[in-house]
PDB file of C-alpha atoms in Angstrom:
ATOM      1  CA  MET A   1     180.024 110.079 155.776  1.00 51.00           C
ATOM      2  CA  ILE A   2     176.601 111.191 155.392  1.00 53.00           C
ATOM      3  CA  ASP A   3     175.408 110.849 152.202  1.00 54.00           C
ATOM      4  CA  LEU A   4     174.017 113.414 149.614  1.00 51.00           C
ATOM      5  CA  THR A   5     173.498 111.201 146.827  1.00 56.00           C
ATOM      6  CA  HIS A   6     169.490 112.351 147.148  1.00 54.00           C
ATOM      7  CA  LEU A   7     170.194 115.939 148.062  1.00 48.00           C
ATOM      8  CA  LYS A   8     171.453 115.483 143.919  1.00 53.00           C
ATOM      9  CA  GLY A   9     167.785 116.631 142.611  1.00 51.00           C
ATOM     10  CA  HIS A  10     166.885 119.423 144.606  1.00 50.00           C
ATOM     11  CA  LEU A  11     169.385 120.928 144.264  1.00 48.00           C
ATOM     12  CA  PHE A  12     168.816 120.831 140.408  1.00 49.00           C
ATOM     13  CA  ILE A  13     165.469 122.128 140.825  1.00 52.00           C
ATOM     14  CA  LEU A  14     166.794 124.957 143.236  1.00 48.00           C
ATOM     15  CA  HIS A  15     169.052 125.942 140.395  1.00 53.00           C
ATOM     16  CA  ILE A  16     167.083 125.997 138.182  1.00 55.00           C
ATOM     17  CA  SER A  17     164.185 127.701 139.904  1.00 52.00           C
ATOM     18  CA  PHE A  18     165.905 130.433 141.864  1.00 52.00           C
ATOM     19  CA  PRO A  19     166.309 132.367 138.519  1.00 58.00           C
ATOM     20  CA  LEU A  20     162.678 132.660 137.886  1.00 54.00           C
ATOM     21  CA  LEU A  21     162.026 133.842 141.114  1.00 52.00           C
ATOM     22  CA  PHE A  22     163.835 137.825 140.213  1.00 55.00           C
ATOM     23  CA  LEU A  23     161.586 137.078 137.283  1.00 54.00           C
ATOM     24  CA  ALA A  24     158.158 136.095 138.547  1.00 55.00           C
ATOM     25  CA  LYS A  25     155.464 139.160 138.418  1.00 54.00           C
ATOM     26  CA  ASN A  26     154.386 139.227 141.719  1.00 60.00           C
ATOM     27  CA  ASP A  27     157.007 138.993 143.724  1.00 66.00           C
ATOM     28  CA  GLY A  28     160.162 139.378 142.152  1.00 79.00           C
ATOM     29  CA  ILE A  29     162.196 142.023 140.950  1.00 85.00           C
ATOM     30  CA  LEU A  30     160.224 143.198 137.860  1.00 83.00           C
ATOM     31  CA  HIS A  31     157.312 143.368 140.351  1.00 85.00           C
ATOM     32  CA  TRP A  32     159.559 145.771 142.038  1.00 86.00           C
ATOM     33  CA  LEU A  33     161.184 146.992 139.292  1.00 86.00           C
ATOM     34  CA  GLY A  34     157.401 148.609 138.262  1.00 88.00           C
ATOM     35  CA  ARG A  35     156.987 150.149 142.043  1.00 90.00           C
ATOM     36  CA  HIS A  36     160.430 152.171 141.581  1.00 90.00           C
ATOM     37  CA  LEU A  37     160.368 153.631 138.568  1.00 93.00           C
ATOM     38  CA  LEU A  38     162.612 156.515 137.729  1.00 93.00           C
ATOM     39  CA  ALA A  39     160.641 159.898 137.325  1.00 93.00           C
ATOM     40  CA  CYS A  40     160.906 162.402 135.040  1.00 92.00           C
ATOM     41  CA  PRO A  41     162.892 165.823 136.483  1.00 94.00           C
ATOM     42  CA  PHE A  42     161.541 167.133 132.218  1.00 92.00           C
ATOM     43  CA  LYS A  43     158.075 166.081 132.937  1.00 90.00           C
ATOM     44  CA  LYS A  44     158.342 167.049 137.316  1.00 92.00           C
ATOM     45  CA  ALA A  45     158.970 170.275 136.132  1.00 94.00           C
ATOM     46  CA  THR A  46     156.523 170.823 132.917  1.00 90.00           C
ATOM     47  CA  GLY A  47     153.920 168.261 133.141  1.00 86.00           C
ATOM     48  CA  LEU A  48     154.955 167.159 130.155  1.00 86.00           C
ATOM     49  CA  ASP A  49     156.121 164.385 128.438  1.00 88.00           C
ATOM     50  CA  CYS A  50     159.755 164.935 127.235  1.00 92.00           C
ATOM     51  CA  PRO A  51     161.229 162.602 124.365  1.00 95.00           C
ATOM     52  CA  GLY A  52     161.990 159.424 126.777  1.00 95.00           C
ATOM     53  CA  CYS A  53     159.242 159.267 127.983  1.00 93.00           C
ATOM     54  CA  GLY A  54     157.948 155.830 128.231  1.00 94.00           C
ATOM     55  CA  PHE A  55     160.967 153.945 128.107  1.00 96.00           C
ATOM     56  CA  GLN A  56     161.821 152.422 131.582  1.00 96.00           C
ATOM     57  CA  ARG A  57     158.341 151.024 131.329  1.00 95.00           C
ATOM     58  CA  SER A  58     158.658 150.197 127.927  1.00 96.00           C
ATOM     59  CA  VAL A  59     162.411 147.877 128.780  1.00 95.00           C
ATOM     60  CA  LEU A  60     159.327 146.099 132.159  1.00 95.00           C
ATOM     61  CA  ALA A  61     156.702 145.300 129.950  1.00 95.00           C
ATOM     62  CA  LEU A  62     159.724 143.626 127.153  1.00 95.00           C
ATOM     63  CA  LEU A  63     161.849 142.291 130.041  1.00 92.00           C
ATOM     64  CA  ASN A  64     157.688 140.774 130.327  1.00 91.00           C
ATOM     65  CA  GLY A  65     157.704 139.525 127.021  1.00 92.00           C
ATOM     66  CA  ASP A  66     154.924 141.691 125.878  1.00 94.00           C
ATOM     67  CA  PHE A  67     156.680 143.189 123.016  1.00 95.00           C
ATOM     68  CA  ILE A  68     153.916 144.950 121.685  1.00 96.00           C
ATOM     69  CA  HIS A  69     152.961 146.900 124.699  1.00 96.00           C
ATOM     70  CA  SER A  70     156.479 147.744 124.899  1.00 96.00           C
ATOM     71  CA  LEU A  71     156.330 148.857 121.544  1.00 96.00           C
ATOM     72  CA  LYS A  72     153.566 151.008 122.139  1.00 94.00           C
ATOM     73  CA  LEU A  73     154.497 152.741 124.768  1.00 95.00           C
ATOM     74  CA  TYR A  74     157.820 152.998 122.816  1.00 96.00           C
ATOM     75  CA  PRO A  75     158.183 152.496 119.630  1.00 97.00           C
ATOM     76  CA  ALA A  76     161.947 153.287 120.352  1.00 97.00           C
ATOM     77  CA  THR A  77     162.613 150.516 123.123  1.00 97.00           C
ATOM     78  CA  ILE A  78     164.085 147.530 120.588  1.00 97.00           C
ATOM     79  CA  PRO A  79     166.243 149.585 117.750  1.00 97.00           C
ATOM     80  CA  ILE A  80     168.103 151.011 120.968  1.00 98.00           C
ATOM     81  CA  PHE A  81     168.578 147.382 122.562  1.00 97.00           C
ATOM     82  CA  VAL A  82     169.970 146.237 118.781  1.00 97.00           C
ATOM     83  CA  LEU A  83     172.218 149.386 118.477  1.00 98.00           C
ATOM     84  CA  LEU A  84     173.724 148.886 122.126  1.00 98.00           C
ATOM     85  CA  ALA A  85     173.699 145.377 121.227  1.00 97.00           C
ATOM     86  CA  PHE A  86     175.334 145.858 117.930  1.00 98.00           C
ATOM     87  CA  THR A  87     177.811 148.958 119.391  1.00 97.00           C
ATOM     88  CA  ILE A  88     178.864 146.489 121.699  1.00 97.00           C
ATOM     89  CA  LEU A  89     179.967 142.920 118.910  1.00 97.00           C
ATOM     90  CA  HIS A  90     181.386 145.807 117.195  1.00 97.00           C
ATOM     91  CA  LEU A  91     183.924 147.269 119.755  1.00 96.00           C
ATOM     92  CA  LYS A  92     185.077 143.188 120.363  1.00 96.00           C
ATOM     93  CA  PHE A  93     184.505 141.420 116.839  1.00 96.00           C
ATOM     94  CA  ASP A  94     185.180 145.143 114.685  1.00 95.00           C
ATOM     95  CA  PHE A  95     183.128 144.623 111.629  1.00 96.00           C
ATOM     96  CA  LYS A  96     184.624 145.051 108.180  1.00 96.00           C
ATOM     97  CA  HIS A  97     181.216 148.366 108.327  1.00 97.00           C
ATOM     98  CA  GLY A  98     181.051 148.667 111.547  1.00 97.00           C
ATOM     99  CA  ALA A  99     180.895 152.308 111.938  1.00 96.00           C
ATOM    100  CA  PHE A 100     179.064 152.618 109.311  1.00 97.00           C
ATOM    101  CA  PHE A 101     175.924 150.662 110.287  1.00 97.00           C
ATOM    102  CA  ILE A 102     175.678 151.721 114.436  1.00 98.00           C
ATOM    103  CA  LYS A 103     175.702 155.828 112.177  1.00 98.00           C
ATOM    104  CA  LEU A 104     172.615 154.222 110.556  1.00 98.00           C
ATOM    105  CA  LEU A 105     171.250 152.755 113.273  1.00 98.00           C
ATOM    106  CA  TYR A 106     171.871 155.328 115.780  1.00 98.00           C
ATOM    107  CA  ILE A 107     170.068 157.988 112.493  1.00 98.00           C
ATOM    108  CA  SER A 108     167.712 155.578 112.425  1.00 98.00           C
ATOM    109  CA  THR A 109     166.305 155.335 115.965  1.00 98.00           C
ATOM    110  CA  ALA A 110     166.745 158.564 116.854  1.00 98.00           C
ATOM    111  CA  THR A 111     164.174 159.106 113.972  1.00 98.00           C
ATOM    112  CA  ILE A 112     162.017 157.019 115.477  1.00 98.00           C
ATOM    113  CA  VAL A 113     162.163 158.604 119.004  1.00 97.00           C
ATOM    114  CA  ILE A 114     161.555 162.689 116.836  1.00 97.00           C
ATOM    115  CA  PHE A 115     158.607 161.229 115.210  1.00 96.00           C
ATOM    116  CA  ASN A 116     157.414 159.080 118.091  1.00 95.00           C
ATOM    117  CA  TYR A 117     157.070 162.582 119.633  1.00 95.00           C
ATOM    118  CA  ILE A 118     156.174 164.721 117.658  1.00 93.00           C
ATOM    119  CA  TYR A 119     152.927 162.854 117.149  1.00 92.00           C
ATOM    120  CA  LYS A 120     152.293 162.393 120.623  1.00 90.00           C
ATOM    121  CA  VAL A 121     151.888 166.398 120.556  1.00 88.00           C
ATOM    122  CA  TYR A 122     150.079 166.234 117.365  1.00 89.00           C
ATOM    123  CA  TYR A 123     147.332 164.301 119.208  1.00 89.00           C
ATOM    124  CA  GLN A 124     148.134 165.579 122.354  1.00 81.00           C
ATOM    125  CA  GLN A 125     148.757 161.835 123.767  1.00 75.00           C
ATOM    126  CA  LEU A 126     151.165 163.645 126.421  1.00 65.00           C
ATOM    127  CA  ILE A 127     150.640 161.435 129.614  1.00 56.00           C
TER     128      ILE A 127
END
């Protein structure tokens, strides 16, 4: 019979460190995603940013823990995730005024997207 008790510590370390390989900055999945962003068809056709341009880069910055850079790239990223999370929770738990809050979050998120795009157009920050 083979004694594997000495391997338990190594397996625990492997179990903990394996997910970190996907989040590593140089070789992980986030680095891969950063090199394989989807091209915006609107920008490809017109040469101008669309109201959603910057979202992918903002999500990557958020996943890397850089909240300020994420907000600078696309200010609506965090409100979009809050809206999605609250909608999922509302579908699961059926909050009393959940539909009202979803509408409120949707309107505020759309307002952020519109004002951000107007700001980019006005200050000619279309990349």
